[in-house]
Amino acid sequence: MMSTAVIHQPDFAPYLGFFQRFQHADLYVVLDHVQFVHGTSKSWTHRDKIKTNEGERWLTIGIRKPKLGTPINQVELLPGFEWAEKNLALLRENYRKCPGWNEVFPVVEKLYSERCDLLVDFNLNFLKGIMGMLDIQIPMVRSSSLAVDGSKNELLINLLHEVGANRYLSGTGARDYMRPDLFEAAGIELVWQKFTHPVYRQPFGDFIPFLSVLDLLLNCGIAESRDVLRSCK
């Protein structure tokens, strides 16, 4: 029997494609022991974008600046949580008139009120809240809890063996460094995600794809967001 796993960093409120993979997987391996990436275009673990009347804007989680090489699971949140209030204010300013506002914002506000010391705990709580709204049920395991080593392809293969998965569902952004031959030699089927971004209602002009899933939820509400996700199969 095939067992399919998704392996990915615990990003903050990521785009819809992040969650679409979970519809085709049996397990989400939370890649939380690898290096935290900060200050580049690939920095998604502590931020994502929403749409405003001035274009795209970042929702950013306040963190203590980590030393180079710090793993994700050791990145600390800034105390005081003023950043949370700023994020909520930005959401109010741009989504309060949207159809999903009254239903979704109280859930988002509650998720922001979770007081954690570590970014990974905050993000995973947020991800679980979003998955609840999207009716996604998939078990999670943190890579930091598994006895594995290696890097890049070797690390992924070792994680898959450790959790007993023989199929890996990967996002297409990893194509540049993936070695399909190594997965085949390890007895693991490598499957690439198939995802075409759906178009849904948005204010402020032309549709902008690949925003935080919060954009979908606040614009469309829970039931319609579930329908949009199911249409992405």
PDB file of C-alpha atoms in Angstrom:
ATOM      1  CA  MET A   1       0.000   0.000   0.000  1.00  0.00           C
ATOM      2  CA  MET A   2       1.349   3.413  -0.968  1.00  0.00           C
ATOM      3  CA  SER A   3       1.813   6.011   1.756  1.00  0.00           C
ATOM      4  CA  THR A   4       2.283   9.604   0.601  1.00  0.00           C
ATOM      5  CA  ALA A   5       4.042  12.314   2.594  1.00  0.00           C
ATOM      6  CA  VAL A   6       4.495  16.041   2.170  1.00  0.00           C
ATOM      7  CA  ILE A   7       7.625  17.621   3.670  1.00  0.00           C
ATOM      8  CA  HIS A   8       7.759  21.384   4.091  1.00  0.00           C
ATOM      9  CA  GLN A   9       8.812  24.117   6.486  1.00  0.00           C
ATOM     10  CA  PRO A  10       6.099  25.386   8.872  1.00  0.00           C
ATOM     11  CA  ASP A  11       5.422  28.591   6.934  1.00  0.00           C
ATOM     12  CA  PHE A  12       3.155  31.321   8.248  1.00  0.00           C
ATOM     13  CA  ALA A  13      -0.350  31.432   6.691  1.00  0.00           C
ATOM     14  CA  PRO A  14       0.942  30.251   3.288  1.00  0.00           C
ATOM     15  CA  TYR A  15      -0.778  30.321  -0.095  1.00  0.00           C
ATOM     16  CA  LEU A  16      -3.510  27.922  -1.177  1.00  0.00           C
ATOM     17  CA  GLY A  17      -1.153  25.546  -3.000  1.00  0.00           C
ATOM     18  CA  PHE A  18       0.512  24.698   0.312  1.00  0.00           C
ATOM     19  CA  PHE A  19      -2.772  23.232   1.541  1.00  0.00           C
ATOM     20  CA  GLN A  20      -3.778  21.686  -1.779  1.00  0.00           C
ATOM     21  CA  ARG A  21      -1.045  19.065  -1.437  1.00  0.00           C
ATOM     22  CA  PHE A  22      -2.594  17.841   1.799  1.00  0.00           C
ATOM     23  CA  GLN A  23      -5.636  16.619  -0.154  1.00  0.00           C
ATOM     24  CA  HIS A  24      -3.381  14.016  -1.794  1.00  0.00           C
ATOM     25  CA  ALA A  25      -1.184  13.016   1.158  1.00  0.00           C
ATOM     26  CA  ASP A  26      -1.337  10.842   4.266  1.00  0.00           C
ATOM     27  CA  LEU A  27       1.190  12.729   6.411  1.00  0.00           C
ATOM     28  CA  TYR A  28       2.717  16.181   6.729  1.00  0.00           C
ATOM     29  CA  VAL A  29       6.320  16.137   7.921  1.00  0.00           C
ATOM     30  CA  VAL A  30       6.997  19.564   9.426  1.00  0.00           C
ATOM     31  CA  LEU A  31      10.535  20.461   8.410  1.00  0.00           C
ATOM     32  CA  ASP A  32      11.363  22.442  11.535  1.00  0.00           C
ATOM     33  CA  HIS A  33      14.987  21.498  12.259  1.00  0.00           C
ATOM     34  CA  VAL A  34      16.555  23.033   9.135  1.00  0.00           C
ATOM     35  CA  GLN A  35      18.104  26.493   8.937  1.00  0.00           C
ATOM     36  CA  PHE A  36      15.776  29.477   9.213  1.00  0.00           C
ATOM     37  CA  VAL A  37      16.018  31.600   6.048  1.00  0.00           C
ATOM     38  CA  HIS A  38      15.808  35.337   6.691  1.00  0.00           C
ATOM     39  CA  GLY A  39      16.188  38.449   4.588  1.00  0.00           C
ATOM     40  CA  THR A  40      15.791  36.908   1.113  1.00  0.00           C
ATOM     41  CA  SER A  41      12.993  36.438  -1.399  1.00  0.00           C
ATOM     42  CA  LYS A  42      12.656  32.881  -0.070  1.00  0.00           C
ATOM     43  CA  SER A  43      11.802  34.056   3.459  1.00  0.00           C
ATOM     44  CA  TRP A  44       8.276  32.710   3.952  1.00  0.00           C
ATOM     45  CA  THR A  45       8.503  31.102   7.388  1.00  0.00           C
ATOM     46  CA  HIS A  46       7.616  34.277   9.274  1.00  0.00           C
ATOM     47  CA  ARG A  47       5.623  36.233   6.685  1.00  0.00           C
ATOM     48  CA  ASP A  48       3.249  36.156   3.731  1.00  0.00           C
ATOM     49  CA  LYS A  49       1.403  38.646   1.539  1.00  0.00           C
ATOM     50  CA  ILE A  50      -2.134  39.994   1.484  1.00  0.00           C
ATOM     51  CA  LYS A  51      -3.842  42.375  -0.934  1.00  0.00           C
ATOM     52  CA  THR A  52      -4.509  46.012  -0.050  1.00  0.00           C
ATOM     53  CA  ASN A  53      -5.784  49.068  -1.898  1.00  0.00           C
ATOM     54  CA  GLU A  54      -2.109  49.913  -2.481  1.00  0.00           C
ATOM     55  CA  GLY A  55      -1.158  46.479  -3.795  1.00  0.00           C
ATOM     56  CA  GLU A  56       0.551  43.593  -2.037  1.00  0.00           C
ATOM     57  CA  ARG A  57       1.634  44.017   1.594  1.00  0.00           C
ATOM     58  CA  TRP A  58       3.470  41.722   3.976  1.00  0.00           C
ATOM     59  CA  LEU A  59       1.976  40.269   7.131  1.00  0.00           C
ATOM     60  CA  THR A  60       5.123  39.740   9.189  1.00  0.00           C
ATOM     61  CA  ILE A  61       5.595  37.842  12.441  1.00  0.00           C
ATOM     62  CA  GLY A  62       7.858  39.667  14.874  1.00  0.00           C
ATOM     63  CA  ILE A  63      10.954  37.604  15.697  1.00  0.00           C
ATOM     64  CA  ARG A  64      14.207  38.094  17.559  1.00  0.00           C
ATOM     65  CA  LYS A  65      16.883  38.301  14.875  1.00  0.00           C
ATOM     66  CA  PRO A  66      18.488  34.846  14.888  1.00  0.00           C
ATOM     67  CA  LYS A  67      22.138  34.033  14.381  1.00  0.00           C
ATOM     68  CA  LEU A  68      23.100  32.595  11.012  1.00  0.00           C
ATOM     69  CA  GLY A  69      22.401  28.872  10.980  1.00  0.00           C
ATOM     70  CA  THR A  70      19.682  28.947  13.634  1.00  0.00           C
ATOM     71  CA  PRO A  71      17.153  26.181  12.998  1.00  0.00           C
ATOM     72  CA  ILE A  72      13.514  27.118  12.541  1.00  0.00           C
ATOM     73  CA  ASN A  73      12.496  25.448  15.792  1.00  0.00           C
ATOM     74  CA  GLN A  74      14.767  27.757  17.811  1.00  0.00           C
ATOM     75  CA  VAL A  75      13.625  31.104  16.369  1.00  0.00           C
ATOM     76  CA  GLU A  76      12.041  33.209  19.117  1.00  0.00           C
ATOM     77  CA  LEU A  77       9.089  35.566  18.847  1.00  0.00           C
ATOM     78  CA  LEU A  78       9.396  39.173  19.897  1.00  0.00           C
ATOM     79  CA  PRO A  79       7.726  39.736  23.270  1.00  0.00           C
ATOM     80  CA  GLY A  80       4.931  42.241  23.625  1.00  0.00           C
ATOM     81  CA  PHE A  81       3.148  41.089  20.474  1.00  0.00           C
ATOM     82  CA  GLU A  82       2.760  44.613  19.060  1.00  0.00           C
ATOM     83  CA  TRP A  83       3.395  42.977  15.670  1.00  0.00           C
ATOM     84  CA  ALA A  84       0.236  40.919  16.112  1.00  0.00           C
ATOM     85  CA  GLU A  85      -1.854  44.053  16.639  1.00  0.00           C
ATOM     86  CA  LYS A  86      -0.290  45.662  13.562  1.00  0.00           C
ATOM     87  CA  ASN A  87      -1.157  42.606  11.473  1.00  0.00           C
ATOM     88  CA  LEU A  88      -4.730  42.582  12.731  1.00  0.00           C
ATOM     89  CA  ALA A  89      -5.065  46.309  12.029  1.00  0.00           C
ATOM     90  CA  LEU A  90      -3.840  45.768   8.464  1.00  0.00           C
ATOM     91  CA  LEU A  91      -6.402  42.996   7.979  1.00  0.00           C
ATOM     92  CA  ARG A  92      -9.202  45.180   9.384  1.00  0.00           C
ATOM     93  CA  GLU A  93      -8.279  48.056   7.114  1.00  0.00           C
ATOM     94  CA  ASN A  94      -8.405  45.971   3.937  1.00  0.00           C
ATOM     95  CA  TYR A  95     -10.885  43.112   4.518  1.00  0.00           C
ATOM     96  CA  ARG A  96     -13.568  44.383   6.910  1.00  0.00           C
ATOM     97  CA  LYS A  97     -16.049  44.873   4.052  1.00  0.00           C
ATOM     98  CA  CYS A  98     -15.400  41.463   2.490  1.00  0.00           C
ATOM     99  CA  PRO A  99     -18.044  38.682   2.554  1.00  0.00           C
ATOM    100  CA  GLY A 100     -15.980  36.359   4.748  1.00  0.00           C
ATOM    101  CA  TRP A 101     -15.017  38.959   7.331  1.00  0.00           C
ATOM    102  CA  ASN A 102     -17.582  38.356  10.087  1.00  0.00           C
ATOM    103  CA  GLU A 103     -17.087  34.595   9.940  1.00  0.00           C
ATOM    104  CA  VAL A 104     -13.324  34.329   9.509  1.00  0.00           C
ATOM    105  CA  PHE A 105     -11.760  37.293  11.298  1.00  0.00           C
ATOM    106  CA  PRO A 106     -12.781  36.157  14.834  1.00  0.00           C
ATOM    107  CA  VAL A 107     -10.964  32.855  14.157  1.00  0.00           C
ATOM    108  CA  VAL A 108      -7.888  34.683  12.862  1.00  0.00           C
ATOM    109  CA  GLU A 109      -7.949  37.075  15.807  1.00  0.00           C
ATOM    110  CA  LYS A 110      -8.048  34.135  18.228  1.00  0.00           C
ATOM    111  CA  LEU A 111      -5.102  32.497  16.451  1.00  0.00           C
ATOM    112  CA  TYR A 112      -3.110  35.720  16.790  1.00  0.00           C
ATOM    113  CA  SER A 113      -3.899  35.815  20.513  1.00  0.00           C
ATOM    114  CA  GLU A 114      -2.008  32.551  21.086  1.00  0.00           C
ATOM    115  CA  ARG A 115       1.007  33.509  23.190  1.00  0.00           C
ATOM    116  CA  CYS A 116       4.053  31.404  22.311  1.00  0.00           C
ATOM    117  CA  ASP A 117       7.774  31.830  22.798  1.00  0.00           C
ATOM    118  CA  LEU A 118       8.794  30.150  19.544  1.00  0.00           C
ATOM    119  CA  LEU A 119       7.881  30.902  15.952  1.00  0.00           C
ATOM    120  CA  VAL A 120       7.346  27.227  15.116  1.00  0.00           C
ATOM    121  CA  ASP A 121       4.686  26.828  17.819  1.00  0.00           C
ATOM    122  CA  PHE A 122       2.863  29.959  16.698  1.00  0.00           C
ATOM    123  CA  ASN A 123       2.964  28.928  13.034  1.00  0.00           C
ATOM    124  CA  LEU A 124       1.788  25.375  13.658  1.00  0.00           C
ATOM    125  CA  ASN A 125      -1.105  26.607  15.772  1.00  0.00           C
ATOM    126  CA  PHE A 126      -1.988  29.017  12.958  1.00  0.00           C
ATOM    127  CA  LEU A 127      -1.721  26.268  10.336  1.00  0.00           C
ATOM    128  CA  LYS A 128      -4.003  23.998  12.344  1.00  0.00           C
ATOM    129  CA  GLY A 129      -6.554  26.795  12.644  1.00  0.00           C
ATOM    130  CA  ILE A 130      -6.530  27.363   8.895  1.00  0.00           C
ATOM    131  CA  MET A 131      -6.725  23.631   8.210  1.00  0.00           C
ATOM    132  CA  GLY A 132      -9.765  23.471  10.461  1.00  0.00           C
ATOM    133  CA  MET A 133     -11.493  26.172   8.444  1.00  0.00           C
ATOM    134  CA  LEU A 134     -10.587  24.392   5.200  1.00  0.00           C
ATOM    135  CA  ASP A 135     -11.695  20.999   6.561  1.00  0.00           C
ATOM    136  CA  ILE A 136      -8.252  19.454   6.112  1.00  0.00           C
ATOM    137  CA  GLN A 137      -7.439  16.504   8.328  1.00  0.00           C
ATOM    138  CA  ILE A 138      -3.915  15.166   8.085  1.00  0.00           C
ATOM    139  CA  PRO A 139      -1.515  14.051  10.836  1.00  0.00           C
ATOM    140  CA  MET A 140       1.700  16.002  11.393  1.00  0.00           C
ATOM    141  CA  VAL A 141       5.106  15.015  12.689  1.00  0.00           C
ATOM    142  CA  ARG A 142       8.016  17.372  13.315  1.00  0.00           C
ATOM    143  CA  SER A 143      11.299  16.493  11.680  1.00  0.00           C
ATOM    144  CA  SER A 144      13.054  17.541  14.893  1.00  0.00           C
ATOM    145  CA  SER A 145      11.408  14.574  16.626  1.00  0.00           C
ATOM    146  CA  LEU A 146      12.890  12.079  14.161  1.00  0.00           C
ATOM    147  CA  ALA A 147      16.360  10.564  14.304  1.00  0.00           C
ATOM    148  CA  VAL A 148      17.540  11.582  10.837  1.00  0.00           C
ATOM    149  CA  ASP A 149      20.464  13.434   9.321  1.00  0.00           C
ATOM    150  CA  GLY A 150      21.661  14.509   5.884  1.00  0.00           C
ATOM    151  CA  SER A 151      20.859  17.473   3.667  1.00  0.00           C
ATOM    152  CA  LYS A 152      18.701  18.210   0.606  1.00  0.00           C
ATOM    153  CA  ASN A 153      17.716  14.987  -1.207  1.00  0.00           C
ATOM    154  CA  GLU A 154      19.389  12.712   1.321  1.00  0.00           C
ATOM    155  CA  LEU A 155      17.530  14.364   4.202  1.00  0.00           C
ATOM    156  CA  LEU A 156      14.177  14.051   2.451  1.00  0.00           C
ATOM    157  CA  ILE A 157      14.752  10.384   1.669  1.00  0.00           C
ATOM    158  CA  ASN A 158      15.832   9.654   5.236  1.00  0.00           C
ATOM    159  CA  LEU A 159      12.733  11.407   6.594  1.00  0.00           C
ATOM    160  CA  LEU A 160      10.479   9.449   4.248  1.00  0.00           C
ATOM    161  CA  HIS A 161      12.043   6.157   5.304  1.00  0.00           C
ATOM    162  CA  GLU A 162      11.723   7.112   8.963  1.00  0.00           C
ATOM    163  CA  VAL A 163       7.967   7.764   8.681  1.00  0.00           C
ATOM    164  CA  GLY A 164       7.353   4.754   6.433  1.00  0.00           C
ATOM    165  CA  ALA A 165       6.341   6.726   3.320  1.00  0.00           C
ATOM    166  CA  ASN A 166       7.071   5.347  -0.148  1.00  0.00           C
ATOM    167  CA  ARG A 167       5.725   8.302  -2.135  1.00  0.00           C
ATOM    168  CA  TYR A 168       6.848  11.916  -1.860  1.00  0.00           C
ATOM    169  CA  LEU A 169       4.557  14.705  -3.073  1.00  0.00           C
ATOM    170  CA  SER A 170       6.780  17.690  -3.806  1.00  0.00           C
ATOM    171  CA  GLY A 171       6.060  21.258  -4.772  1.00  0.00           C
ATOM    172  CA  THR A 172       7.390  22.290  -8.167  1.00  0.00           C
ATOM    173  CA  GLY A 173       9.646  24.948  -6.619  1.00  0.00           C
ATOM    174  CA  ALA A 174      12.040  22.159  -5.600  1.00  0.00           C
ATOM    175  CA  ARG A 175      12.744  20.968  -9.146  1.00  0.00           C
ATOM    176  CA  ASP A 176      16.082  22.786  -9.324  1.00  0.00           C
ATOM    177  CA  TYR A 177      17.717  20.693  -6.633  1.00  0.00           C
ATOM    178  CA  MET A 178      15.761  17.425  -6.698  1.00  0.00           C
ATOM    179  CA  ARG A 179      17.499  14.230  -7.857  1.00  0.00           C
ATOM    180  CA  PRO A 180      14.753  11.836  -9.018  1.00  0.00           C
ATOM    181  CA  ASP A 181      17.341   9.088  -9.516  1.00  0.00           C
ATOM    182  CA  LEU A 182      18.153   9.093  -5.800  1.00  0.00           C
ATOM    183  CA  PHE A 183      14.487   8.692  -4.859  1.00  0.00           C
ATOM    184  CA  GLU A 184      14.064   5.855  -7.365  1.00  0.00           C
ATOM    185  CA  ALA A 185      17.131   4.099  -5.974  1.00  0.00           C
ATOM    186  CA  ALA A 186      15.673   4.457  -2.466  1.00  0.00           C
ATOM    187  CA  GLY A 187      12.371   2.887  -3.524  1.00  0.00           C
ATOM    188  CA  ILE A 188      10.416   6.134  -3.231  1.00  0.00           C
ATOM    189  CA  GLU A 189       8.089   7.456  -5.920  1.00  0.00           C
ATOM    190  CA  LEU A 190       8.608  11.175  -6.524  1.00  0.00           C
ATOM    191  CA  VAL A 191       5.388  12.936  -7.512  1.00  0.00           C
ATOM    192  CA  TRP A 192       5.173  16.582  -8.530  1.00  0.00           C
ATOM    193  CA  GLN A 193       2.306  18.728  -7.335  1.00  0.00           C
ATOM    194  CA  LYS A 194      -0.231  19.732  -9.975  1.00  0.00           C
ATOM    195  CA  PHE A 195      -1.765  23.060  -9.034  1.00  0.00           C
ATOM    196  CA  THR A 196      -3.417  25.735 -11.096  1.00  0.00           C
ATOM    197  CA  HIS A 197      -4.253  28.765  -9.008  1.00  0.00           C
ATOM    198  CA  PRO A 198      -8.014  29.406  -8.964  1.00  0.00           C
ATOM    199  CA  VAL A 199      -9.489  32.859  -9.450  1.00  0.00           C
ATOM    200  CA  TYR A 200     -11.897  34.040  -6.754  1.00  0.00           C
ATOM    201  CA  ARG A 201     -13.423  37.344  -5.717  1.00  0.00           C
ATOM    202  CA  GLN A 202     -10.986  40.042  -4.578  1.00  0.00           C
ATOM    203  CA  PRO A 203     -11.346  43.800  -4.056  1.00  0.00           C
ATOM    204  CA  PHE A 204      -8.924  46.447  -5.319  1.00  0.00           C
ATOM    205  CA  GLY A 205      -8.662  45.732  -9.017  1.00  0.00           C
ATOM    206  CA  ASP A 206      -7.233  42.795 -10.940  1.00  0.00           C
ATOM    207  CA  PHE A 207      -6.876  39.398  -9.300  1.00  0.00           C
ATOM    208  CA  ILE A 208      -3.520  38.707  -7.615  1.00  0.00           C
ATOM    209  CA  PRO A 209      -2.626  35.004  -7.131  1.00  0.00           C
ATOM    210  CA  PHE A 210      -0.289  33.329  -4.640  1.00  0.00           C
ATOM    211  CA  LEU A 211      -1.248  35.479  -1.649  1.00  0.00           C
ATOM    212  CA  SER A 212      -1.719  34.131   1.857  1.00  0.00           C
ATOM    213  CA  VAL A 213      -4.678  31.777   2.185  1.00  0.00           C
ATOM    214  CA  LEU A 214      -6.119  34.415   4.523  1.00  0.00           C
ATOM    215  CA  ASP A 215      -6.953  36.419   1.402  1.00  0.00           C
ATOM    216  CA  LEU A 216      -9.177  33.599   0.145  1.00  0.00           C
ATOM    217  CA  LEU A 217     -10.839  32.972   3.502  1.00  0.00           C
ATOM    218  CA  LEU A 218     -11.588  36.609   4.284  1.00  0.00           C
ATOM    219  CA  ASN A 219     -12.859  37.310   0.790  1.00  0.00           C
ATOM    220  CA  CYS A 220     -14.975  34.193   0.340  1.00  0.00           C
ATOM    221  CA  GLY A 221     -15.822  32.777   3.756  1.00  0.00           C
ATOM    222  CA  ILE A 222     -15.313  29.218   4.978  1.00  0.00           C
ATOM    223  CA  ALA A 223     -17.783  27.229   2.865  1.00  0.00           C
ATOM    224  CA  GLU A 224     -16.801  28.865  -0.422  1.00  0.00           C
ATOM    225  CA  SER A 225     -13.079  28.587   0.430  1.00  0.00           C
ATOM    226  CA  ARG A 226     -13.532  24.853   0.936  1.00  0.00           C
ATOM    227  CA  ASP A 227     -15.213  24.637  -2.466  1.00  0.00           C
ATOM    228  CA  VAL A 228     -12.359  26.585  -4.073  1.00  0.00           C
ATOM    229  CA  LEU A 229      -9.793  24.248  -2.505  1.00  0.00           C
ATOM    230  CA  ARG A 230     -11.680  21.145  -3.622  1.00  0.00           C
ATOM    231  CA  SER A 231     -11.796  22.530  -7.169  1.00  0.00           C
ATOM    232  CA  CYS A 232      -7.978  22.531  -7.208  1.00  0.00           C
ATOM    233  CA  LYS A 233      -7.751  18.732  -7.222  1.00  0.00           C
TER     234      LYS A 233
END
